[in-house]
Structure formats: C-alpha cells, structure tokens
Amino acid sequence: MKTSFAFCFAFLLLITTACREEQLSRPLPESNELVNADFDPEAKLQELGIRLPKAATPVANYVNAVRSGNLMFLAGKGPGKEDGTYVTGKLGADLSIEEGYEAARLVALSQLAVLKAELGDLSKVKRIVKVHGMVNATPDFTNQPEVINGFSDLMVEVFGERGKHARAAVGMGSLPRGIAVEVEVVVEVE
C-alpha cells in the first residue's frame, strides 16, 4: 500500500511540475502586443453612450495623477454623481451589491475623466495595470469582488484586452466622507 501511494504521489508531483514548467515557459502578453491599430476608446465611449464627467479637483493636499516614466498613478476617487454628490453608505447595511457595483462604475467614469484630462486622448492608454478597490462595508460583508467588478467591467468595455488588470478588492471599516467605494489605479501610458 505504501509503495503504491508513494508511486501515485511521485507521479502526481511529476505531472504537476511538468504542467507548471509549461505555464512558465509561455510568455505573458506584453502591452505592445495588446496594441491594435483600430483601437479607439473614445469611439467606444460614444458607442456605449457614455459621456465622461469633468475631472474632479482634489479636495485635499494631493494631485489626481502622478506620472513616473510610462506609468501613471491615479489617486483614489469616489463615486461622484452628476449633481456633485457622492454615493455614500456601507455595503451590507445601506447598499446592495448591485448599488455598490453601480457606485464602482461611477468611480470608473471619474478615473477615465482624470486619464482624459491628463493625457488628452484615451488612446494613449497602453494598459490598465493595477486596480485597488476599497469597499466601505460591514464586518460581515464578503462580496467586495462583485462590487469592484463595476469598475473592472467598464475598463474592459472601454479598453478591451488593454483594460484587463491585476486587482485587489478589499473591505474597509470606513472611507472618506462615508463614500461607498474608492478606487486607485496604475496605468501604463505612451
């Protein structure tokens, strides 16, 4: 029995190692491989019927974006509504997952507005690299990923493959001024 267990274990280890080596040997797509000559996020926004808001002015001692080389780091933004107010409240108490998803989508619009203001043209975005999504939630709320999907889904709708990103979606005990969601973004640009 011990011999057959050892044999099975060794066989599984060999297969797992071979599969892992094959995965590691496959190159990850580079940002320049995602470039498409007919890529036009501005046209995609029009097609989706989306009008970007004006980029919000920071309310404290920070700037909307800092560029370092070909990376742009966008400051955290909240879910601003057209009337100038924000979606506030806690997920798990005041807001449903669907309302949180829509709030995260509003944050995506705000971050797109910042990118547009900084770059002049969204086609200069090579890739959405990293998203850090924070959800104002009760201690027992565990659906942060579903809420932050509101942000991520819009990035993919607008940028296609360039919009796919690494991400964190975490719960917070509170967020500034009681906003429901805040998202920071790292973007690779031309």
Short mmCIF file of N, CA and C in Angstrom, two decimals, residues 79-144:
data_model
loop_
_atom_site.label_atom_id
_atom_site.label_comp_id
_atom_site.label_asym_id
_atom_site.label_seq_id
_atom_site.Cartn_x
_atom_site.Cartn_y
_atom_site.Cartn_z
N PRO A 79 -17.33 57.58 -5.80
CA PRO A 79 -18.43 57.50 -6.76
C PRO A 79 -19.22 58.81 -6.84
N GLY A 80 -18.70 59.75 -7.63
CA GLY A 80 -19.36 61.04 -7.80
C GLY A 80 -20.54 60.95 -8.74
N LYS A 81 -21.65 61.57 -8.34
CA LYS A 81 -22.85 61.61 -9.18
C LYS A 81 -22.88 62.92 -9.96
N GLU A 82 -23.75 62.98 -10.97
CA GLU A 82 -23.85 64.18 -11.82
C GLU A 82 -24.17 65.44 -11.05
N ASP A 83 -24.92 65.32 -9.95
CA ASP A 83 -25.32 66.50 -9.18
C ASP A 83 -24.23 66.98 -8.22
N GLY A 84 -23.05 66.34 -8.26
CA GLY A 84 -21.95 66.77 -7.40
C GLY A 84 -21.90 66.06 -6.05
N THR A 85 -22.89 65.24 -5.75
CA THR A 85 -22.86 64.47 -4.51
C THR A 85 -22.21 63.11 -4.77
N TYR A 86 -22.06 62.34 -3.71
CA TYR A 86 -21.43 61.03 -3.82
C TYR A 86 -22.39 59.95 -3.34
N VAL A 87 -22.18 58.73 -3.84
CA VAL A 87 -22.90 57.58 -3.32
C VAL A 87 -22.22 57.26 -1.99
N THR A 88 -23.00 57.28 -0.92
CA THR A 88 -22.46 57.02 0.42
C THR A 88 -23.17 55.83 1.03
N GLY A 89 -22.59 55.32 2.09
CA GLY A 89 -23.20 54.21 2.82
C GLY A 89 -22.32 52.99 2.83
N LYS A 90 -22.72 52.03 3.65
CA LYS A 90 -21.98 50.79 3.80
C LYS A 90 -22.65 49.66 3.05
N LEU A 91 -21.82 48.89 2.33
CA LEU A 91 -22.31 47.67 1.72
C LEU A 91 -22.56 46.67 2.85
N GLY A 92 -23.67 45.98 2.75
CA GLY A 92 -24.04 45.04 3.80
C GLY A 92 -24.99 45.65 4.81
N ALA A 93 -25.20 46.97 4.75
CA ALA A 93 -26.14 47.64 5.66
C ALA A 93 -27.05 48.57 4.87
N ASP A 94 -26.45 49.55 4.18
CA ASP A 94 -27.22 50.59 3.50
C ASP A 94 -27.38 50.33 2.00
N LEU A 95 -26.46 49.59 1.41
CA LEU A 95 -26.44 49.42 -0.04
C LEU A 95 -26.38 47.95 -0.42
N SER A 96 -27.04 47.61 -1.52
CA SER A 96 -26.99 46.25 -2.05
C SER A 96 -25.72 46.07 -2.89
N ILE A 97 -25.42 44.85 -3.24
CA ILE A 97 -24.29 44.57 -4.11
C ILE A 97 -24.46 45.30 -5.44
N GLU A 98 -25.68 45.30 -5.98
CA GLU A 98 -25.96 45.98 -7.25
C GLU A 98 -25.71 47.48 -7.15
N GLU A 99 -26.11 48.09 -6.03
CA GLU A 99 -25.86 49.52 -5.83
C GLU A 99 -24.37 49.79 -5.69
N GLY A 100 -23.66 48.88 -5.04
CA GLY A 100 -22.21 49.02 -4.92
C GLY A 100 -21.53 48.89 -6.28
N TYR A 101 -22.02 47.96 -7.09
CA TYR A 101 -21.49 47.77 -8.45
C TYR A 101 -21.65 49.07 -9.25
N GLU A 102 -22.81 49.68 -9.19
CA GLU A 102 -23.06 50.94 -9.91
C GLU A 102 -22.19 52.06 -9.35
N ALA A 103 -21.96 52.07 -8.04
CA ALA A 103 -21.08 53.09 -7.44
C ALA A 103 -19.65 52.90 -7.98
N ALA A 104 -19.19 51.67 -8.07
CA ALA A 104 -17.85 51.40 -8.60
C ALA A 104 -17.77 51.81 -10.07
N ARG A 105 -18.84 51.65 -10.79
CA ARG A 105 -18.88 52.08 -12.20
C ARG A 105 -18.75 53.60 -12.29
N LEU A 106 -19.37 54.32 -11.36
CA LEU A 106 -19.23 55.78 -11.31
C LEU A 106 -17.77 56.17 -11.06
N VAL A 107 -17.09 55.41 -10.19
CA VAL A 107 -15.68 55.68 -9.93
C VAL A 107 -14.88 55.48 -11.22
N ALA A 108 -15.22 54.46 -11.98
CA ALA A 108 -14.52 54.21 -13.26
C ALA A 108 -14.67 55.41 -14.19
N LEU A 109 -15.84 55.99 -14.24
CA LEU A 109 -16.05 57.19 -15.07
C LEU A 109 -15.18 58.34 -14.59
N SER A 110 -15.08 58.51 -13.28
CA SER A 110 -14.24 59.57 -12.71
C SER A 110 -12.77 59.35 -13.07
N GLN A 111 -12.32 58.11 -12.98
CA GLN A 111 -10.92 57.82 -13.30
C GLN A 111 -10.65 57.96 -14.80
N LEU A 112 -11.62 57.61 -15.63
CA LEU A 112 -11.46 57.84 -17.08
C LEU A 112 -11.37 59.34 -17.36
N ALA A 113 -12.15 60.14 -16.64
CA ALA A 113 -12.11 61.60 -16.81
C ALA A 113 -10.73 62.14 -16.43
N VAL A 114 -10.13 61.59 -15.37
CA VAL A 114 -8.79 62.01 -14.97
C VAL A 114 -7.78 61.64 -16.06
N LEU A 115 -7.87 60.42 -16.56
CA LEU A 115 -6.96 60.00 -17.64
C LEU A 115 -7.09 60.89 -18.86
N LYS A 116 -8.32 61.20 -19.23
CA LYS A 116 -8.56 62.07 -20.39
C LYS A 116 -7.95 63.45 -20.16
N ALA A 117 -8.15 64.01 -18.97
CA ALA A 117 -7.61 65.33 -18.65
C ALA A 117 -6.08 65.32 -18.66
N GLU A 118 -5.48 64.25 -18.16
CA GLU A 118 -4.02 64.16 -18.09
C GLU A 118 -3.37 63.87 -19.44
N LEU A 119 -4.00 63.00 -20.24
CA LEU A 119 -3.40 62.54 -21.49
C LEU A 119 -3.92 63.26 -22.73
N GLY A 120 -5.11 63.84 -22.62
CA GLY A 120 -5.72 64.48 -23.78
C GLY A 120 -6.48 63.52 -24.68
N ASP A 121 -6.06 62.25 -24.71
CA ASP A 121 -6.68 61.26 -25.58
C ASP A 121 -6.52 59.89 -24.93
N LEU A 122 -7.62 59.18 -24.75
CA LEU A 122 -7.57 57.88 -24.08
C LEU A 122 -6.86 56.80 -24.90
N SER A 123 -6.62 57.06 -26.18
CA SER A 123 -5.89 56.07 -26.98
C SER A 123 -4.42 56.00 -26.57
N LYS A 124 -3.97 56.92 -25.72
CA LYS A 124 -2.59 56.88 -25.19
C LYS A 124 -2.45 55.88 -24.05
N VAL A 125 -3.56 55.29 -23.64
CA VAL A 125 -3.51 54.26 -22.60
C VAL A 125 -3.06 52.95 -23.26
N LYS A 126 -1.95 52.41 -22.75
CA LYS A 126 -1.46 51.14 -23.28
C LYS A 126 -2.07 49.96 -22.51
N ARG A 127 -2.31 50.18 -21.20
CA ARG A 127 -2.84 49.09 -20.39
C ARG A 127 -3.27 49.60 -19.03
N ILE A 128 -4.41 49.12 -18.55
CA ILE A 128 -4.78 49.31 -17.15
C ILE A 128 -4.00 48.21 -16.42
N VAL A 129 -3.07 48.60 -15.56
CA VAL A 129 -2.15 47.63 -14.96
C VAL A 129 -2.68 47.07 -13.65
N LYS A 130 -3.06 47.96 -12.73
CA LYS A 130 -3.45 47.53 -11.38
C LYS A 130 -4.57 48.39 -10.85
N VAL A 131 -5.55 47.75 -10.25
CA VAL A 131 -6.69 48.42 -9.63
C VAL A 131 -6.73 48.02 -8.16
N HIS A 132 -6.85 49.02 -7.29
CA HIS A 132 -7.01 48.76 -5.86
C HIS A 132 -8.36 49.31 -5.45
N GLY A 133 -9.31 48.40 -5.29
CA GLY A 133 -10.68 48.79 -4.97
C GLY A 133 -10.98 48.62 -3.50
N MET A 134 -11.52 49.67 -2.89
CA MET A 134 -11.86 49.65 -1.47
C MET A 134 -13.36 49.83 -1.32
N VAL A 135 -13.97 48.98 -0.53
CA VAL A 135 -15.42 48.98 -0.35
C VAL A 135 -15.73 49.29 1.12
N ASN A 136 -16.53 50.32 1.35
CA ASN A 136 -17.00 50.67 2.69
C ASN A 136 -18.03 49.62 3.07
N ALA A 137 -17.70 48.74 4.03
CA ALA A 137 -18.54 47.57 4.26
C ALA A 137 -18.66 47.23 5.74
N THR A 138 -19.72 46.52 6.04
CA THR A 138 -19.88 45.98 7.38
C THR A 138 -18.87 44.85 7.56
N PRO A 139 -18.54 44.49 8.81
CA PRO A 139 -17.54 43.45 9.04
C PRO A 139 -17.89 42.09 8.41
N ASP A 140 -19.18 41.81 8.28
CA ASP A 140 -19.57 40.50 7.73
C ASP A 140 -19.81 40.52 6.22
N PHE A 141 -19.62 41.65 5.57
CA PHE A 141 -19.81 41.73 4.10
C PHE A 141 -18.58 41.12 3.42
N THR A 142 -18.82 40.19 2.50
CA THR A 142 -17.70 39.49 1.85
C THR A 142 -17.78 39.53 0.32
N ASN A 143 -18.59 40.40 -0.23
CA ASN A 143 -18.76 40.44 -1.69
C ASN A 143 -18.04 41.63 -2.33
N GLN A 144 -16.90 42.01 -1.78
CA GLN A 144 -16.13 43.11 -2.35
C GLN A 144 -15.80 42.89 -3.82
#
